[in-house]
XYZ file of C-alpha atoms in Angstrom:
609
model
C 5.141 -17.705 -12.659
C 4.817 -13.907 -11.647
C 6.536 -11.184 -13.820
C 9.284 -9.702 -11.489
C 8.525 -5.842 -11.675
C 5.274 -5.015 -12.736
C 3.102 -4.856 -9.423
C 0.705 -2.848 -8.219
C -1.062 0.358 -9.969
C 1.303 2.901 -8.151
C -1.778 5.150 -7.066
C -2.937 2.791 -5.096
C 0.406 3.870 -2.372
C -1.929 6.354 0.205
C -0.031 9.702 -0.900
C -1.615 11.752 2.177
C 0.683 13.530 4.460
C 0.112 11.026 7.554
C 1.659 8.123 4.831
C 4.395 10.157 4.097
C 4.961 10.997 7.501
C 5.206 7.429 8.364
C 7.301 6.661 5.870
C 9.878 9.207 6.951
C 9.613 8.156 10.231
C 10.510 4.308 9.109
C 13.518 5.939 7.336
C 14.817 7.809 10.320
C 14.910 4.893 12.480
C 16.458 2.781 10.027
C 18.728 5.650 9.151
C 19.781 6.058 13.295
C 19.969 2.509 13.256
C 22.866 2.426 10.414
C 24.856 5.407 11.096
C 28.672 4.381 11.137
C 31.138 6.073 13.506
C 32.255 7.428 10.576
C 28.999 8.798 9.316
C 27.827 6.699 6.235
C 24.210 6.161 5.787
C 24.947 3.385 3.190
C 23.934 0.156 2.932
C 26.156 -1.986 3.996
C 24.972 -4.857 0.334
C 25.182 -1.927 -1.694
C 28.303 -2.029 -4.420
C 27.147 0.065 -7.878
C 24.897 2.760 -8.147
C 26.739 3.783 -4.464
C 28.295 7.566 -5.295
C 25.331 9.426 -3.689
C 23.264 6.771 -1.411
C 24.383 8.137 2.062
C 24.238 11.726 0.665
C 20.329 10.446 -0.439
C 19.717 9.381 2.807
C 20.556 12.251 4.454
C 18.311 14.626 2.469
C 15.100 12.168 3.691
C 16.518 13.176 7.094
C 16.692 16.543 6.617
C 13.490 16.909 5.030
C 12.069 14.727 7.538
C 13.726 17.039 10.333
C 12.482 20.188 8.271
C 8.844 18.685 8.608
C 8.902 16.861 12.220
C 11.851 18.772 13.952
C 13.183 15.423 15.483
C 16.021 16.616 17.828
C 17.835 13.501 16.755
C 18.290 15.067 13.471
C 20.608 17.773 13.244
C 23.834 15.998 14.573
C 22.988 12.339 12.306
C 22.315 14.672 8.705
C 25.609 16.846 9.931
C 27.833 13.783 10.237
C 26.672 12.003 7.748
C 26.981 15.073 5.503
C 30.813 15.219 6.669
C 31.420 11.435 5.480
C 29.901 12.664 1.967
C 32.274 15.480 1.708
C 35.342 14.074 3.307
C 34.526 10.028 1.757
C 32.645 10.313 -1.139
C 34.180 13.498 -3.317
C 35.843 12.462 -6.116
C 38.301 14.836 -8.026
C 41.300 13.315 -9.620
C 40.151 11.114 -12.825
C 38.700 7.877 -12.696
C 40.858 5.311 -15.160
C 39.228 4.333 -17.827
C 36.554 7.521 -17.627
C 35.785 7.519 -21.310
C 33.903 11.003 -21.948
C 36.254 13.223 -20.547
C 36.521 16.597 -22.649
C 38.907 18.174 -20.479
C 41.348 16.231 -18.471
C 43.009 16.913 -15.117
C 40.189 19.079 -14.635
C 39.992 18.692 -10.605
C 36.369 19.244 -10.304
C 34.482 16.727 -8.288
C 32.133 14.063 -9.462
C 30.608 11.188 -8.117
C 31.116 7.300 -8.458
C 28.672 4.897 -9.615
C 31.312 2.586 -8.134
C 33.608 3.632 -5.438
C 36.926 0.916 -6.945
C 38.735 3.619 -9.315
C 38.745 2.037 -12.711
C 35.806 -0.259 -11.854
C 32.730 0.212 -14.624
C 33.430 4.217 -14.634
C 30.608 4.435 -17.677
C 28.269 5.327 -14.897
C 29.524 8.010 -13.265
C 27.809 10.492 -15.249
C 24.735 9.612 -13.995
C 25.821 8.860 -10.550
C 26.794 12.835 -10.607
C 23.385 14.225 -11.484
C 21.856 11.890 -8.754
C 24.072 13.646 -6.331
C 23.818 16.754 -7.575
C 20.240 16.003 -6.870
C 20.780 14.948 -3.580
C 23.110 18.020 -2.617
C 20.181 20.565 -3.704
C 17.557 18.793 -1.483
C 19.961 18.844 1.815
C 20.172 22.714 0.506
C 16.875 23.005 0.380
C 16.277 22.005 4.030
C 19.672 23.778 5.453
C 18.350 26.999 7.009
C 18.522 26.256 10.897
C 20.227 22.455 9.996
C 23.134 23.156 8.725
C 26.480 25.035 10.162
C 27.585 28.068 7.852
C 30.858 25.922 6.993
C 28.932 22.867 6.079
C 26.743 24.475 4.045
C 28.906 26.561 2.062
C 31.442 23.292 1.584
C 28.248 21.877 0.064
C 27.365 24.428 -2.326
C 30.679 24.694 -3.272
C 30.334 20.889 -3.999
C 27.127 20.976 -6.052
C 28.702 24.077 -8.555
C 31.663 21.743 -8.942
C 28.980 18.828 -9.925
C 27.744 20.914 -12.079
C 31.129 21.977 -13.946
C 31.962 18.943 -14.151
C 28.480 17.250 -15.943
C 28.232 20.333 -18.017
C 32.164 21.706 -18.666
C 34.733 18.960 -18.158
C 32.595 15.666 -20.038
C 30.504 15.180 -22.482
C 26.784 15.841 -22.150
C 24.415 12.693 -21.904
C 27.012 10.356 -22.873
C 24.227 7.168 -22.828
C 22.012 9.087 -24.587
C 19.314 8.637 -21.350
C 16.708 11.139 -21.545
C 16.182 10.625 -17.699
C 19.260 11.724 -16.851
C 19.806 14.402 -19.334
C 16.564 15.815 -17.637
C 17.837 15.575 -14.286
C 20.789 17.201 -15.113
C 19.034 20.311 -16.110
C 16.637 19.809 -13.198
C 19.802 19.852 -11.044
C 21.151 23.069 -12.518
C 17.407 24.769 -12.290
C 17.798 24.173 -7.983
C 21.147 24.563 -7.794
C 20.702 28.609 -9.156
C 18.086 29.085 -6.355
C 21.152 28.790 -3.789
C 23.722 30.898 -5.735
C 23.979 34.950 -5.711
C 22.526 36.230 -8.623
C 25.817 37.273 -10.246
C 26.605 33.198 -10.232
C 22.892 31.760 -10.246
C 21.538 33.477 -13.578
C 24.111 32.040 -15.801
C 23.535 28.334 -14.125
C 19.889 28.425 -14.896
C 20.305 30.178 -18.489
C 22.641 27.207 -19.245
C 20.299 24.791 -17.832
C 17.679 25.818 -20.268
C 19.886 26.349 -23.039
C 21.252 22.742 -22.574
C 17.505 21.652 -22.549
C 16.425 23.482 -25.540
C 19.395 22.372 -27.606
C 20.694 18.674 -26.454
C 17.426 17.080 -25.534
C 14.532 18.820 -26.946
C 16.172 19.364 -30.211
C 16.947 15.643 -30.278
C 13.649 14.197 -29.958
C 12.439 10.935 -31.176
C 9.013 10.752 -32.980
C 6.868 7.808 -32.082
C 2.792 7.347 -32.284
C 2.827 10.445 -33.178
C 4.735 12.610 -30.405
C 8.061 14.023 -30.013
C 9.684 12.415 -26.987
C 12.635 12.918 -25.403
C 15.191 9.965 -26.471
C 16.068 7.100 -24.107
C 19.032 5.143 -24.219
C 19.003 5.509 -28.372
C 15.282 4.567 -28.279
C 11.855 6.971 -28.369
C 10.939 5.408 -25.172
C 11.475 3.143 -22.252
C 9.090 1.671 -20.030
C 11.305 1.828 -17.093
C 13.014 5.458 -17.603
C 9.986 7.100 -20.110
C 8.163 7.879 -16.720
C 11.107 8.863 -14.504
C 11.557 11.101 -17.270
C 8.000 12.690 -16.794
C 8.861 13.150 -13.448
C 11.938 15.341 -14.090
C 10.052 16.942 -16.409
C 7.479 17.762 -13.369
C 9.917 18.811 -11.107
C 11.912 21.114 -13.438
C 8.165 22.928 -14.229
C 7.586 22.941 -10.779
C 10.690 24.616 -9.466
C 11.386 26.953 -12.873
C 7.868 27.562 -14.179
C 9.372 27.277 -17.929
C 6.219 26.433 -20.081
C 8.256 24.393 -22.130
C 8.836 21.798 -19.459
C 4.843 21.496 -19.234
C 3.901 21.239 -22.607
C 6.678 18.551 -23.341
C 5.239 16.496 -20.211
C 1.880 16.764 -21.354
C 2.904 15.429 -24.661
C 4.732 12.478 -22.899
C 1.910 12.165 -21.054
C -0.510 11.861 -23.598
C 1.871 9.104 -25.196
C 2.340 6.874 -21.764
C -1.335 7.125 -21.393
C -1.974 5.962 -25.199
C 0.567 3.258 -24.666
C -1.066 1.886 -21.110
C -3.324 -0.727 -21.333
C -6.426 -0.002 -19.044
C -4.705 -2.797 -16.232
C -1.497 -0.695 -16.418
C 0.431 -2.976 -17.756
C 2.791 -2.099 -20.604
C 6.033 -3.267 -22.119
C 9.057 -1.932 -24.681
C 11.663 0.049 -24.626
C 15.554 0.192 -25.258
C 16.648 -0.753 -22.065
C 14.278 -2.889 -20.053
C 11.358 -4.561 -21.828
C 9.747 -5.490 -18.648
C 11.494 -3.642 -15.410
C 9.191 -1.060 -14.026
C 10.543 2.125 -12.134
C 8.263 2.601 -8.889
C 8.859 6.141 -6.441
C 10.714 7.583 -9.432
C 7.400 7.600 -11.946
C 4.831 8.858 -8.912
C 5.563 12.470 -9.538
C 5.677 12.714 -13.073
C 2.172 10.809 -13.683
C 0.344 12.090 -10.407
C 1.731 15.783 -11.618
C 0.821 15.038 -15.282
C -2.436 13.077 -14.661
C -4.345 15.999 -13.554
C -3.047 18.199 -16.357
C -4.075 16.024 -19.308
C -6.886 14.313 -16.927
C -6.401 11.080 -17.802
C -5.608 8.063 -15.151
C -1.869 7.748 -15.782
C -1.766 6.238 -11.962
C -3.002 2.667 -13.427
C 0.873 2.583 -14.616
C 1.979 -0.812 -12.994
C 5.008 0.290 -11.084
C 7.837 -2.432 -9.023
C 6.173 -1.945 -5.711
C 8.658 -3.117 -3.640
C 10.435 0.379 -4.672
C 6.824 1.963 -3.566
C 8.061 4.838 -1.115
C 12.220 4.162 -2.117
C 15.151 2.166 -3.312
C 15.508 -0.681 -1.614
C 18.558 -3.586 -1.576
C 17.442 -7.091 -1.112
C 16.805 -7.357 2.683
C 14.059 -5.065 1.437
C 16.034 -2.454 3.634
C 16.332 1.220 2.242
C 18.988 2.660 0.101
C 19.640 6.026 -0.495
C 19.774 6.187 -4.508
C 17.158 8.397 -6.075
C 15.515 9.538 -2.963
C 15.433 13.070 -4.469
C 12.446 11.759 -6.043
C 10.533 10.421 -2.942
C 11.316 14.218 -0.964
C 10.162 16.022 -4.120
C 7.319 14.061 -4.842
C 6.481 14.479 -0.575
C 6.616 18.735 -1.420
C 4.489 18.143 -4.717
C 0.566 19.264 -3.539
C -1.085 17.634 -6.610
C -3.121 14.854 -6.547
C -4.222 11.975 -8.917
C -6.538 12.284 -11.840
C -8.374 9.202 -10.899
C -11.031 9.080 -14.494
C -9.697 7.554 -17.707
C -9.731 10.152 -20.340
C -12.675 10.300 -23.035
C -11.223 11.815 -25.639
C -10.528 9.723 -28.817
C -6.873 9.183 -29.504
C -5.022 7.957 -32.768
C -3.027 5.354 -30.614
C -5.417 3.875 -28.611
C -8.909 2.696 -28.125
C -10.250 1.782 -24.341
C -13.555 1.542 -22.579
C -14.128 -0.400 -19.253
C -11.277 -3.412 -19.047
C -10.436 -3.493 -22.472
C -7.764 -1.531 -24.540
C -6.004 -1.654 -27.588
C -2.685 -0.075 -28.046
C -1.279 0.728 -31.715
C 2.380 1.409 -32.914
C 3.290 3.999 -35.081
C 1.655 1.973 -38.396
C -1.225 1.722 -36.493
C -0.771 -2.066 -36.138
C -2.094 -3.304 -32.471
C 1.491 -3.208 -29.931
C -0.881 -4.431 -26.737
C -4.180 -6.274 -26.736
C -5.729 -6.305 -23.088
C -9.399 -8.543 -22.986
C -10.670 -10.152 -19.985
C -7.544 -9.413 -17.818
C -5.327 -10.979 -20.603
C -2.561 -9.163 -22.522
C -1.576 -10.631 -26.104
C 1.830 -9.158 -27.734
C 2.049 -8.920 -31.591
C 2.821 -12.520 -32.923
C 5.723 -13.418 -35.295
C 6.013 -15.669 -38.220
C 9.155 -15.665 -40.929
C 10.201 -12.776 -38.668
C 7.496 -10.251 -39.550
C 5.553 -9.302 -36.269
C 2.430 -7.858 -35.981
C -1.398 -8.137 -36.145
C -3.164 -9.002 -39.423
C -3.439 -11.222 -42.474
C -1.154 -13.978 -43.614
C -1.041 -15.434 -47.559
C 1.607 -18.083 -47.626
C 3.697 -16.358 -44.647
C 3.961 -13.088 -45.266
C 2.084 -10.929 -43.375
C -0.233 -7.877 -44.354
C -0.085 -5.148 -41.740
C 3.070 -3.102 -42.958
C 1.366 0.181 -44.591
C 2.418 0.923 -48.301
C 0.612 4.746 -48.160
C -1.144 6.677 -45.814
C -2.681 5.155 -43.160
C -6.461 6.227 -42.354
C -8.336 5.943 -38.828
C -12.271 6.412 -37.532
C -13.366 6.671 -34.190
C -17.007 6.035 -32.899
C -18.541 6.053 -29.478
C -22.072 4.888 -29.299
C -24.408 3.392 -27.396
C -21.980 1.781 -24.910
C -19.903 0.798 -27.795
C -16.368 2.194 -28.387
C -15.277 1.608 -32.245
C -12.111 2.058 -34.483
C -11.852 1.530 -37.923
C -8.312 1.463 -39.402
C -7.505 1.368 -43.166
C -4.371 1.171 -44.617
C -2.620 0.004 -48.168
C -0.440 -3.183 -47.948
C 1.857 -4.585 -50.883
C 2.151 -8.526 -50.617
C 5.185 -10.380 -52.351
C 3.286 -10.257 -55.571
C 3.482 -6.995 -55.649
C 0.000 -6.324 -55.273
C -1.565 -3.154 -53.859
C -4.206 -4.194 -51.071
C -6.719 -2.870 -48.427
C -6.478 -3.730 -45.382
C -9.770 -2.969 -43.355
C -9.436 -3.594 -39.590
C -12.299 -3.028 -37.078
C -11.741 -2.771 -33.213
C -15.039 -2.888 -31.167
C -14.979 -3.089 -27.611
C -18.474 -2.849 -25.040
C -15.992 -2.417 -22.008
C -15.599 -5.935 -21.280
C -15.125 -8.269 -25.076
C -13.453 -6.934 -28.160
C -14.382 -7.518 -31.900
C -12.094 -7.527 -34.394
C -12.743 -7.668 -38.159
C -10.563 -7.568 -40.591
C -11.386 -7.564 -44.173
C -9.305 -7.405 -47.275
C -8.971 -7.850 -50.969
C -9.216 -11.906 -51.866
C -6.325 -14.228 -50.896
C -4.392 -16.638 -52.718
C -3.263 -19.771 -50.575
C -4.911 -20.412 -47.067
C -4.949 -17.503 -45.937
C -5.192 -16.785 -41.544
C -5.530 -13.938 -39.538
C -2.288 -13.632 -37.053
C -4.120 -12.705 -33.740
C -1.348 -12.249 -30.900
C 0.841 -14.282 -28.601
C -1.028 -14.570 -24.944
C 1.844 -13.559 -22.959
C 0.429 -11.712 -19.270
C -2.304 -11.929 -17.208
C -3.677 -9.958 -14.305
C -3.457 -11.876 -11.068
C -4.419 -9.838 -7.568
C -1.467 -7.298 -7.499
C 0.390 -9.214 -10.139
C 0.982 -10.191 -13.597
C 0.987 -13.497 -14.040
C 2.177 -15.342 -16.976
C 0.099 -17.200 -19.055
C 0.205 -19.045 -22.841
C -3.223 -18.613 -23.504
C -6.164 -16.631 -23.730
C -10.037 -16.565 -24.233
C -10.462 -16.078 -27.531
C -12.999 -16.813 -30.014
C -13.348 -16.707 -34.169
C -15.849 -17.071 -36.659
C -13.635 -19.343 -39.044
C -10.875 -22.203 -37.553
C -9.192 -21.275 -34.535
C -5.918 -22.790 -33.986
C -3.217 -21.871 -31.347
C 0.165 -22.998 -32.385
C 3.607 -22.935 -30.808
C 7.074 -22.867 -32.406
C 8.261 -26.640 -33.503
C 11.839 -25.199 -33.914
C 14.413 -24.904 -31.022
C 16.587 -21.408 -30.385
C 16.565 -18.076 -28.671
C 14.990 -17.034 -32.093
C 11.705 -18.963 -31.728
C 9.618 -17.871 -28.466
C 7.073 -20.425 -26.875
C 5.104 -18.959 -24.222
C 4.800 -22.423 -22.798
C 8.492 -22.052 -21.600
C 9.375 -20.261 -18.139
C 10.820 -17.487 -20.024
C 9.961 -13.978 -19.771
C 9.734 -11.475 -23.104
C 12.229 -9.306 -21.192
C 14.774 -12.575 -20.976
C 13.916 -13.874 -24.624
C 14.536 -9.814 -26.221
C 18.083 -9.804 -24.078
C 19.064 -13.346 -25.404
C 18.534 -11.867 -29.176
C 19.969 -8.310 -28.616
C 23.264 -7.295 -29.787
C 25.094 -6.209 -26.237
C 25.160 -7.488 -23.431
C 22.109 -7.430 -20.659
C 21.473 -4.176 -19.552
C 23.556 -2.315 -22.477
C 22.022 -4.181 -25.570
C 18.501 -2.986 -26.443
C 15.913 -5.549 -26.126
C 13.528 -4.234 -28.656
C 16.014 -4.623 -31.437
C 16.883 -8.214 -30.338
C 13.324 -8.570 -30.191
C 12.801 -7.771 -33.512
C 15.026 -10.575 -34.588
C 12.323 -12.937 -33.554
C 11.622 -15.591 -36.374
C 8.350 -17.620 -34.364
C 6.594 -17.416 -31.450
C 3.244 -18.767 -29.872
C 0.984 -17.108 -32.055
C -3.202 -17.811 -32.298
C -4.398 -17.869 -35.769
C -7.950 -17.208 -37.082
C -9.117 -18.952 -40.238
C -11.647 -16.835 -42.955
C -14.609 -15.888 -41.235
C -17.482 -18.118 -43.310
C -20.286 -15.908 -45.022
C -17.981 -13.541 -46.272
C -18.513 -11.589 -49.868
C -17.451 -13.287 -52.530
C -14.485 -10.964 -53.357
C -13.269 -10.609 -50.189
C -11.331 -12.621 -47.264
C -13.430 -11.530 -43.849
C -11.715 -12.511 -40.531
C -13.527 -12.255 -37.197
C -12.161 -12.805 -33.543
C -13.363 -12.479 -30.340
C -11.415 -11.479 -27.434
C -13.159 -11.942 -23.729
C -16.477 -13.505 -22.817
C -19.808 -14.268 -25.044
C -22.067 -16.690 -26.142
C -21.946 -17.906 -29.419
C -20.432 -16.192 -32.351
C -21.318 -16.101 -35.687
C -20.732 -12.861 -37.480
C -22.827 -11.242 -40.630
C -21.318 -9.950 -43.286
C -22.651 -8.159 -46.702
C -20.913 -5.531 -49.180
C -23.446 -3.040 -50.609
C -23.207 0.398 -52.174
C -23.061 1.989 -48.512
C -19.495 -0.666 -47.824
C -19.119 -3.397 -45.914
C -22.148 -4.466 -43.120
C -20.875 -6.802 -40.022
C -23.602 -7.951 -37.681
C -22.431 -9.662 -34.890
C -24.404 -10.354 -31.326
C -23.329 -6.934 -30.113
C -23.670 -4.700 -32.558
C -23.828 -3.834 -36.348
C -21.483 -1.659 -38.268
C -21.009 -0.483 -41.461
C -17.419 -0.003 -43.181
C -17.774 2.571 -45.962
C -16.734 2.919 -49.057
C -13.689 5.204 -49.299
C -14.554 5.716 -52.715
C -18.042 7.533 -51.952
C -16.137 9.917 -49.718
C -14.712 13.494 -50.761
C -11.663 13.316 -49.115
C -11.404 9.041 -50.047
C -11.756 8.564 -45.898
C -13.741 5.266 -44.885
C -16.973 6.191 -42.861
C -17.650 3.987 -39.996
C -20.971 3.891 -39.069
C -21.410 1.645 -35.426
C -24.671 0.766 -33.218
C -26.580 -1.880 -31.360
């Protein structure tokens, strides 16, 4: 079986202005082919997620009319802007709205859906996107739209924007996304307002940035991200966040929105496996936003220069939302107009420069969580997931089922490029249940194609094994394919094992269920409100490949040696000196040193052929 939303690398969609053009010129026929007598531009399967579709449409028509000057253009964006305004404007209370601060407040908003009382939680959102929408028709109004119309409009977007910012609660869901568009919203909406009214939108745009969502960041790996749904980030919304984060540079110049995208930035491209693929988050642990993330990685990309266009994106939503007949729908298609207008192009060249978070040459990368414990294993087109065992996830050592990767201290890290090699060495202190103090030594090699990893640590009571991932994804054409194992190979015993227990609790890769489905099943709320990573994390078992002691090894310590990829055979070196810890293997030789010899007590790593 196929994972559902992680496709294609999203810069492989031609971005030229001849494929834009033709994709404008699919949505005006589809568009002329739609229109109602009444004016409505919305699909006719759509039912949530509704408020602003027809108003979404018609913006791709303007700014397909502003670009092509199709006569058949001015008369379908004016009546369909009519239905919006006379069908679609919303201002006595919806029952139930729970983050009113001012009732009875008469200012319009829009409907995520259009039954009063039904699910009103999402209206918030469903106001920024048409607040969104409204701008963009603004934006493409000179010679298109009658004075009436377009000062009924205006009108319409300030009330929006009273109404997100003055009569409810700001970010109610916690959603960095849409906290970000809001702003972005109020940024374009100033460019249409006298300066008397416009100065005081845009100063309370930035002031709501500066002080509800940059003030409320979320550390993780390192950076300070803007918080989504309650988490640090979300694979689905962290990059439509980048993009609002491009277009509200791009249309106020504020430094601060660069410099916070570049940090995201950095962070998606630290997280991204070298195939794209990537997974987490508090909302979807596997859906992948498409249209919505080009702008904010192809913008971002050539700032930081790194390749943040390998991001696997849901294809099918490749130029714009689409319902099931794979027909279009209007929601979010402020991002495919902006992202049209947006002159940048992609940074095509992975970065070179080390990073904490991350190492990566060729196909192979390693992403690491915040304790520096591997998140994402990619070898040979195959992506392993930290294993779990008496609920404790991760990567490393295991002494009678509890496992050594959780850092008691600070945690120390090496980087070496070298002859064709790429090297990490990580070092951290680990307390065991006897209480214990330990050092855990773990070194990531990687040639481009295989990766070593050696892991060395303080002698073992029990059995001790090496917990080496759960082979979840692999890369299949376009796809990602799922898969329950790997090619992997160790020095010591090599044993794959699967959970013997039944439950949502114990995950079998063997099964036809995705992560995304297993973290749901586990999580506290229901899908698409509970947070998969915390259900995740009440995982007691799962698939899990487990390396025995590497033979060889110095006496007074347990060495543990894997393979990951192709290679003949493997039979690994070891020998402690005064100089540390020496690991031959058929690729290279390396040297671990001895903390103790070093000034600052840092652990030299010393890497060649």
């Amino acid at each position: 079986m196929h994972l559902t939303h992680q496709r294609g690398p999203l810069h492989d969609l031609p971005d030229t202005e001849q494929a834009y053009d033709a994709v404008l010129a699919d949505v005006t026929e589809q568009a002329l082919a739609r229109l109602t007598p009444e004016g409505s531009l919305e699909h006719p399967d759509a039912g949530d997620d509704i408020g602003d579709t027809s108003l979404g449409t018609t913006s791709l028509l303007a700014h397909a009319w502003q670009r092509g000057r199709d006569p058949r253009l001015p008369e379908a964006v004016r009546r369909s802007l009519a239905f919006h305004l006379r069908e679609r404007v919303y201002t006595e209370d919806n029952p139930g709205y729970p983050n009113l601060r001012t009732t009875g407040s008469g200012l319009p908003y829009a409907r995520y859906v259009l039954e009063a009382g039904a699910h009103p939680i999402g209206d918030w959102p469903s106001t920024v996107w048409a607040l969104l929408q409204a701008v963009n028709v603004l934006d493409a109004a000179e010679g298109l739209l009658a004075h009436e119309q377009r000062t009924a409009l205006t009108d319409l977007a300030q009330g929006y924007w009273r109404w997100l910012t003055e009569a409810t609660f700001f970010n109610p869901q916690e959603a960095g996304n849409q906290a970000i568009g809001c702003v972005v919203g109020g940024l374009m909406l100033a460019r249409h307002l006298p300066d008397g009214e416009g100065k005081p939108v845009r100063s309370r745009a930035l002031a709501l940035y500066a002080e509800e969502i940059r003030a409320h960041r979320v550390r993780d790996r390192g950076a300070l991200l803007p918080p989504e749904h309650g988490g640090a980030y979300d694979n689905n919304y962290g990059p439509i966040s980048l993009s609002f984060l491009a277009q509200a540079h791009r249309v106020s110049g504020e430094e601060v929105f660069a410099e916070d995208g570049d940090a995201l930035a950095r962070y998606i491209d630290a997280r991204l496996t070298s195939g794209g693929f990537d997974n987490g988050g508090p909302r979807y642990s596997e859906q992948h936003s498409g249209f919505e993330s080009v702008l904010g990685l192809r913008y971002f990309s050539a700032r930081i220069g790194a390749d943040l266009g390998r991001y696997r994106g849901d294809t099918r939503w490749g130029r714009h939302a689409v319902q099931r007949d794979g027909r279009i729908d209007g929601h979010f298609a402020f991002m495919l107009v902006w992202q049209i207008q947006d002159t940048t192009r992609w940074h095509r060249t992975p970065s070179q420069t080390p990073a904490r978070h991350h190492l990566r040459s060729g196909t192979v990368s390693v992403a690491f969580d915040t304790r520096m414990t591997p998140s994402l294993v990619e070898a040979a087109g195959t992506y392993y997931l930290p294993a779990a065992v008496r609920r404790q996830h991760g990567f490393g050592p295991v002494t009678d089922g509890f496992l050594l990767c959780r850092p008691m201290g600070e945690v120390r890290v090496r980087d070496v490029r070298t002859d064709g090699l790429a090297g990490k060495l990580v070092t951290k202190p680990v307390v065991g249940r006897d209480h214990v103090l330990r050092h855990v030594r773990s070194l990531y090699v990687t040639d481009g194609t295989s990766l070593w990893v050696t892991v060395a640590v303080e002698r073992l009571d029990g059995e001790p094994y090496l917990l080496s991932g759960l082979p979840y994804a692999a890369d299949d054409g376009d796809r990602v394919r799922r898969v329950a194992e790997g090619e992997v190979t160790a020095a010591g015993g090599l044993r794959l094992t699967h959970p013997t227990d039944p439950g949502p609790d114990h995950f079998d890769t063997r099964a036809e269920l995705t992560q995304e489905q297993a973290a749901f099943a586990l999580a506290a709320d229901p899908r698409g409100y509970g947070n998969p990573d915390e259900g995740w994390r009440h995982l007691v078992s799962s698939t899990a490949i487990e390396a025995d002691p590497a033979p060889g090894a110095p006496e007074e310590l347990h060495v543990f040696a894997v393979r990951y990829g192709p290679g003949g055979s493997f039979a690994p070196a070891f020998e402690s000196g005064e100089q540390g810890l020496t690991v031959r293997t058929e690729a290279f030789t390396a040297v671990l040193g001895n903390p103790a010899g070093d000034a600052a007590g840092e652990a030299a790593l010393t890497l060649g052929v």
